[in-house]
PDB file of C-alpha atoms in Angstrom:
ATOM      1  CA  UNK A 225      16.706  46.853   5.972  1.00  0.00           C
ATOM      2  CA  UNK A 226      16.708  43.446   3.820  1.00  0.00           C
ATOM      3  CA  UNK A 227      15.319  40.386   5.449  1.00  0.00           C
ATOM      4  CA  UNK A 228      17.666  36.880   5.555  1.00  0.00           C
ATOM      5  CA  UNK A 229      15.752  34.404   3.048  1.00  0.00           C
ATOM      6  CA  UNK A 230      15.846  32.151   5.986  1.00  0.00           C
ATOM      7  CA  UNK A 231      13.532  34.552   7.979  1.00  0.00           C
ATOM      8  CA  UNK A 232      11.393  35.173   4.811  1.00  0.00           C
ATOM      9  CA  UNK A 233      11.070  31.109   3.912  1.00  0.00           C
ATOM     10  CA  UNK A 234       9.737  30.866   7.813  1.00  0.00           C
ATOM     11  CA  UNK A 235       7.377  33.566   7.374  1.00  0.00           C
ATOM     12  CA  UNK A 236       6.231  32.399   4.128  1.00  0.00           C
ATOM     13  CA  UNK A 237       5.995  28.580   5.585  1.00  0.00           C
ATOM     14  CA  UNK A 238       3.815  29.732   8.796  1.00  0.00           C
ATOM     15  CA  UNK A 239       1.566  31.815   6.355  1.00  0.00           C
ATOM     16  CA  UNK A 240       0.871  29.135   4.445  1.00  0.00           C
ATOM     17  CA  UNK A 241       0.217  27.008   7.151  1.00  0.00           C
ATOM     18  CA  UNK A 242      -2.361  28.848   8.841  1.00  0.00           C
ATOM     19  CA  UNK A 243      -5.286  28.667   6.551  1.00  0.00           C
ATOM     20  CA  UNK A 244      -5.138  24.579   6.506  1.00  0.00           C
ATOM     21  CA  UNK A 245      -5.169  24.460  10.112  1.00  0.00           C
ATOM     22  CA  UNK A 246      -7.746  27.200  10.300  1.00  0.00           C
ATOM     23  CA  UNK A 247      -9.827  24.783   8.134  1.00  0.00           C
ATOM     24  CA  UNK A 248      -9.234  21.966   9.760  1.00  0.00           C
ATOM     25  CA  UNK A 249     -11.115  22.863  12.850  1.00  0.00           C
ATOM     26  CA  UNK A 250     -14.817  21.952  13.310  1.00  0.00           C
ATOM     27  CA  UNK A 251     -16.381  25.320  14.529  1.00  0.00           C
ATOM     28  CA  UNK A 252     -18.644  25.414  17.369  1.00  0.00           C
ATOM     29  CA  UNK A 253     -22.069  26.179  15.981  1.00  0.00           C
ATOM     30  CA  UNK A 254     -21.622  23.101  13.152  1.00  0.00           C
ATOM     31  CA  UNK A 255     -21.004  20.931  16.070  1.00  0.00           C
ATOM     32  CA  UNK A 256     -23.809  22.404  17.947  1.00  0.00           C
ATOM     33  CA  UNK A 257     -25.886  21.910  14.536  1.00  0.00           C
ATOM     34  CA  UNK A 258     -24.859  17.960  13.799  1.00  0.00           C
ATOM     35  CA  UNK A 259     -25.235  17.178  17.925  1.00  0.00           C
ATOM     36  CA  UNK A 260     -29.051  18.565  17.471  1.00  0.00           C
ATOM     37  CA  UNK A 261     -29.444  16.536  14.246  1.00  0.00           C
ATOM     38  CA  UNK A 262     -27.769  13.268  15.573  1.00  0.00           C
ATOM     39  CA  UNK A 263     -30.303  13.569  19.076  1.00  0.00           C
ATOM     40  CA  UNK A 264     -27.254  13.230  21.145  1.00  0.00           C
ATOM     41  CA  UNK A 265     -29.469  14.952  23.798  1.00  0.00           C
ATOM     42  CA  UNK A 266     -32.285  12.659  23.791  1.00  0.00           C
ATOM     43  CA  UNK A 267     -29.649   9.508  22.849  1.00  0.00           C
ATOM     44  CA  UNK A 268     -27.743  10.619  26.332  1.00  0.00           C
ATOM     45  CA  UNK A 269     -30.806  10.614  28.329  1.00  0.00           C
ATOM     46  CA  UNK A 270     -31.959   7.538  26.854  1.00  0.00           C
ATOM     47  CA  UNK A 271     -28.716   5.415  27.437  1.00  0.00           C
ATOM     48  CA  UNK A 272     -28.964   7.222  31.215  1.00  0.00           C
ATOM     49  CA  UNK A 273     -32.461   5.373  31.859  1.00  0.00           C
ATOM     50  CA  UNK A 274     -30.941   2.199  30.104  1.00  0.00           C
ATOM     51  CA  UNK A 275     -28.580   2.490  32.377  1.00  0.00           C
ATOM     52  CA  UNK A 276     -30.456   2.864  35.626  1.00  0.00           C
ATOM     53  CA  UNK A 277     -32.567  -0.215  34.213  1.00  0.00           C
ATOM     54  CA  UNK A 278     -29.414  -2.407  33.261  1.00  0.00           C
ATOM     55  CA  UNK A 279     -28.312  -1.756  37.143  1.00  0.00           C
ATOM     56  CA  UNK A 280     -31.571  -2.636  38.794  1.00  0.00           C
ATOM     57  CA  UNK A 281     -31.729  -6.222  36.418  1.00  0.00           C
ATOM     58  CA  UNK A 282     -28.184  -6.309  37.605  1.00  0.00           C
ATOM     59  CA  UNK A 283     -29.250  -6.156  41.040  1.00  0.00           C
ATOM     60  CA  UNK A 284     -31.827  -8.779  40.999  1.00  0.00           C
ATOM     61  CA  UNK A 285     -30.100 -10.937  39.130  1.00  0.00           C
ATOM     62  CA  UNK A 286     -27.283 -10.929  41.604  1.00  0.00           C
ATOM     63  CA  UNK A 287     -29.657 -11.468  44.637  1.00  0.00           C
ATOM     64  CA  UNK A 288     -31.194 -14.692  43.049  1.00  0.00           C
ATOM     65  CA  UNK A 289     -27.629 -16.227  41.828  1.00  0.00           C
ATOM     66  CA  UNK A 290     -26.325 -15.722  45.293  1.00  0.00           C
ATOM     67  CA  UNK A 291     -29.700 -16.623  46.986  1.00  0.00           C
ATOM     68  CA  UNK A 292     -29.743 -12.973  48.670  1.00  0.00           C
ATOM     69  CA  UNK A 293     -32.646 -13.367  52.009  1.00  0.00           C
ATOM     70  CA  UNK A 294     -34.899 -10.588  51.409  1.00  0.00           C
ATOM     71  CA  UNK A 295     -33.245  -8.182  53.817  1.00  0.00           C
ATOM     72  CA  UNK A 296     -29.817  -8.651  52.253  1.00  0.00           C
ATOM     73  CA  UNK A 297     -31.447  -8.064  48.943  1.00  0.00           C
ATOM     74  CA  UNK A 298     -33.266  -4.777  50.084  1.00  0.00           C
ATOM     75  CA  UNK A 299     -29.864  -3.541  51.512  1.00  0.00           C
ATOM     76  CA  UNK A 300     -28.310  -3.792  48.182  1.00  0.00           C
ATOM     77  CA  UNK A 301     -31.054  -2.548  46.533  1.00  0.00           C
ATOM     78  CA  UNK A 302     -30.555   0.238  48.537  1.00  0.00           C
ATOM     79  CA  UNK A 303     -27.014   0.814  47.988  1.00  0.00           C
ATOM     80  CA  UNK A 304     -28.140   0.015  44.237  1.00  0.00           C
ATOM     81  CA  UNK A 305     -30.413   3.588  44.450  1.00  0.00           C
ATOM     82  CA  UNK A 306     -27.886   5.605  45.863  1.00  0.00           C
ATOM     83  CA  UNK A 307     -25.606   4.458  43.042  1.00  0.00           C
ATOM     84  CA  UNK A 308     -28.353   5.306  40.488  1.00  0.00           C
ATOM     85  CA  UNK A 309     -28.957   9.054  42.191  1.00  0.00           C
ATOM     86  CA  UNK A 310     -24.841   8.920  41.677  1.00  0.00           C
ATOM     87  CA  UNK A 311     -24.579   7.849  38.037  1.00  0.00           C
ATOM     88  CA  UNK A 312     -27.972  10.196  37.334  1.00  0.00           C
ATOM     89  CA  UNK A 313     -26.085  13.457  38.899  1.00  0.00           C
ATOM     90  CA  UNK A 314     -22.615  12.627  36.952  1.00  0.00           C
ATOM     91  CA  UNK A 315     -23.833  11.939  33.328  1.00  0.00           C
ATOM     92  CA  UNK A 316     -26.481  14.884  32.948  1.00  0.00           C
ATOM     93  CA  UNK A 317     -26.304  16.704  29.587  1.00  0.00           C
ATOM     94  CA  UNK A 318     -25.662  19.619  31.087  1.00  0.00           C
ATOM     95  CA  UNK A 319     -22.031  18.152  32.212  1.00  0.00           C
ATOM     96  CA  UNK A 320     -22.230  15.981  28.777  1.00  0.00           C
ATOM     97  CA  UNK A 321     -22.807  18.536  25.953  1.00  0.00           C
ATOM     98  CA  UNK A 322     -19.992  20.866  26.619  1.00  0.00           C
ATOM     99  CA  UNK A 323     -17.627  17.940  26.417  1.00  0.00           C
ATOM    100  CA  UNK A 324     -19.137  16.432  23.685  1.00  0.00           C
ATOM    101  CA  UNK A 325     -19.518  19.821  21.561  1.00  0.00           C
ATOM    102  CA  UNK A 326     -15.161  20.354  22.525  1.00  0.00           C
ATOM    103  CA  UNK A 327     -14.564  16.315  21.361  1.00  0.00           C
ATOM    104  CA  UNK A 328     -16.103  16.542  18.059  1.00  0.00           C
ATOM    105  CA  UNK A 329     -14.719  20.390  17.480  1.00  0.00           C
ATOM    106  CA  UNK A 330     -11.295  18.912  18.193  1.00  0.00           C
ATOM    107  CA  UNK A 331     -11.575  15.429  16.338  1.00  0.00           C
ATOM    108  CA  UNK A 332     -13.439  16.634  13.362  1.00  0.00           C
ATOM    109  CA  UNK A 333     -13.037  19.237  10.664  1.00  0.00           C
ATOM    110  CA  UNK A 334     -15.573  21.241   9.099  1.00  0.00           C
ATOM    111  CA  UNK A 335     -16.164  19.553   6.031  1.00  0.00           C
ATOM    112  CA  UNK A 336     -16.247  16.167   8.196  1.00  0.00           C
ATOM    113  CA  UNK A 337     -18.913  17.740   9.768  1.00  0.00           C
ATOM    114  CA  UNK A 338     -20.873  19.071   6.745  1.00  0.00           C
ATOM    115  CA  UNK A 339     -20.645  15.933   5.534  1.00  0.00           C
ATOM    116  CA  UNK A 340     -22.040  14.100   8.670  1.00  0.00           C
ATOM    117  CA  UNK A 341     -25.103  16.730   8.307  1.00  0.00           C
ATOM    118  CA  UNK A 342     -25.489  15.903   5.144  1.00  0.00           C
ATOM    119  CA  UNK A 343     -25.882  12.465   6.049  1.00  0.00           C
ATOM    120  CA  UNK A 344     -28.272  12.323   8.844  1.00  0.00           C
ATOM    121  CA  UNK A 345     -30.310  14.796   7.026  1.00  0.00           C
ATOM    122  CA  UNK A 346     -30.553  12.270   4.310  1.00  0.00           C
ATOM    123  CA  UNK A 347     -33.235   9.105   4.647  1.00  0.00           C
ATOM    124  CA  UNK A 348     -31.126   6.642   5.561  1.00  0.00           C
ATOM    125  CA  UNK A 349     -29.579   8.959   8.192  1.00  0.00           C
ATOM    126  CA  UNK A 350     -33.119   9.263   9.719  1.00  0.00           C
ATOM    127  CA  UNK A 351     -33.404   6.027   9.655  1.00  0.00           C
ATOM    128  CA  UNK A 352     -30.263   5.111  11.640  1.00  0.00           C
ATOM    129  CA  UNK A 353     -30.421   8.169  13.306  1.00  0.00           C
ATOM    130  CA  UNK A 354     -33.760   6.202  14.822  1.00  0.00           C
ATOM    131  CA  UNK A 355     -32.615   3.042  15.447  1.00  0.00           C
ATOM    132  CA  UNK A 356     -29.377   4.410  17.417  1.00  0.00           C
ATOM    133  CA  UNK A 357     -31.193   4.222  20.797  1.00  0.00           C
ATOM    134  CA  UNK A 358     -32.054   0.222  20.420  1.00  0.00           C
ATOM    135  CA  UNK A 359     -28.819  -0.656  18.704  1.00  0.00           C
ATOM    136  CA  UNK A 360     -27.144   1.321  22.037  1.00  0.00           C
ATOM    137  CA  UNK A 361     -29.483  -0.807  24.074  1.00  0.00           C
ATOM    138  CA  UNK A 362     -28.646  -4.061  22.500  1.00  0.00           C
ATOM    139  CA  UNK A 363     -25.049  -3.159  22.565  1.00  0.00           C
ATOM    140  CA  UNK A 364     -25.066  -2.805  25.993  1.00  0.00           C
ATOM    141  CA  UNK A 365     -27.213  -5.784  26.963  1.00  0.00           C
ATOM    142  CA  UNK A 366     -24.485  -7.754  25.166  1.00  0.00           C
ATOM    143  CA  UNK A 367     -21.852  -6.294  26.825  1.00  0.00           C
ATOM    144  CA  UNK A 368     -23.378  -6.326  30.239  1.00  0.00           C
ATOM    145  CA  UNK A 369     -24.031 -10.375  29.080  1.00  0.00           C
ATOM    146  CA  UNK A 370     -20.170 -11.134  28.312  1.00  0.00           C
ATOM    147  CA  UNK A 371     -19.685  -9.825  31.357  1.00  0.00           C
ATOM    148  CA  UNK A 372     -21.902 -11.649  33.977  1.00  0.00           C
ATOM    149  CA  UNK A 373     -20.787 -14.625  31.929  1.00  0.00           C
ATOM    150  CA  UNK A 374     -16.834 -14.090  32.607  1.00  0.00           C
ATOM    151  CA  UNK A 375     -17.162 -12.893  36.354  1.00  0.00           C
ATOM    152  CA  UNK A 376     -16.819 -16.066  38.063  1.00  0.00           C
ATOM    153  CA  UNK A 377     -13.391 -16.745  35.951  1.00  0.00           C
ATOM    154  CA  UNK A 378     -12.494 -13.375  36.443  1.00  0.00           C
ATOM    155  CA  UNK A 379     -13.169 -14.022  40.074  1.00  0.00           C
ATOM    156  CA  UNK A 380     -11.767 -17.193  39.932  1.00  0.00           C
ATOM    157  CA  UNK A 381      -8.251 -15.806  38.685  1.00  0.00           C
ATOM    158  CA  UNK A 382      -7.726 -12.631  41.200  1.00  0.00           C
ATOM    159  CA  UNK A 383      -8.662 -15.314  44.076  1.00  0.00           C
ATOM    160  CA  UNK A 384      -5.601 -17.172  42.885  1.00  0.00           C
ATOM    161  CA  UNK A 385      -3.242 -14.072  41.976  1.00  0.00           C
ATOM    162  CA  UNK A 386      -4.161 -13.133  45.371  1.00  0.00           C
ATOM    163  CA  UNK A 387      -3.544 -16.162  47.035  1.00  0.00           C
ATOM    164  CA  UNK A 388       0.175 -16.156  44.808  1.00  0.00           C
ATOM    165  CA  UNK A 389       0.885 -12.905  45.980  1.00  0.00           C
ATOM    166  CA  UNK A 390      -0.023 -13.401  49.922  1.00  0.00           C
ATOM    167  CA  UNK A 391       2.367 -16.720  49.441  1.00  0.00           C
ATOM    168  CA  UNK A 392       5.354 -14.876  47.950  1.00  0.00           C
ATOM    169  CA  UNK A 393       5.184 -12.198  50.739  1.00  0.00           C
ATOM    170  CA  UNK A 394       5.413 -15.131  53.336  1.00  0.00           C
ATOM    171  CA  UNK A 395       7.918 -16.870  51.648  1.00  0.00           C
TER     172      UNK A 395
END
């Protein structure tokens, strides 16, 4: 029985196909291996207590811009702790690493990740390897300051969309 040379380019086109996408994939245990040597762990669970802090500033900041009475102040501080035991239970690394380990196996390639060993292995690696937590912490801080300062125009501007809308279902 003689095979059509259509049949035999396919075959001969998936074959050679299979290795590069074989290679392409990141396998689990280098991802495993670069997430220990980045400190993803310890980075997660230091952005999680940066966190919890950036909420509580949050908090009192709020309560003396809006010149919060002590009661309404420990009220939202209290709503502010449930929201912490919230955000605490959700980002654990145990709900964190699996999904981090599948995002890098399915972003990067093996050689990608070799090369990202290679890296943090190497001095200057270490070295930014150790200032990751405070430029996350900075990074943050910034962001959470952009933000407090666009609120009130933020605020300013659903007030009046809202206002627009409530007039155009009158009218």
């Amino acid at each position: 029985m003689r095979k059509s040379p259509l049949r035999s380019a396919l075959g001969l086109a998936l074959v050679l196909c299979l290795p590069l996408s074989v290679a392409q994939a990141a396998s689990a245990e280098k991802v495993e291996e670069l997430l220990e040597v980045m400190d993803v762990k310890a980075n997660t669970a230091q952005m999680q207590a940066m966190m919890v802090g950036i909420f509580d500033e949050s908090i009192r900041t709020q309560a003396q811009k809006r010149g919060l009475t002590a009661a309404q102040t420990e009220r939202l501080s209290a709503a502010n702790e449930s929201l912490k035991r919230s955000f605490v239970d959700v980002f654990t690394w145990e709900k964190l690493g699996p999904r981090y380990s599948a995002l890098y196996q399915e972003i990067l390639t093996d050689a990608e990740v070799d090369g990202a060993l290679a890296y943090y292995r190497s001095p200057e690696g270490a070295s930014m390897r150790a200032k990751t937590p405070l430029l996350m912490e900075r990074s943050m801080r910034m962001g959470q300051e952009l933000m407090m300062e666009s609120m009130p125009k933020l605020q300013a501007d659903l007030e009046k969309s809202m206002a627009e809308a409530a007039a155009d279902a009158k009218g």
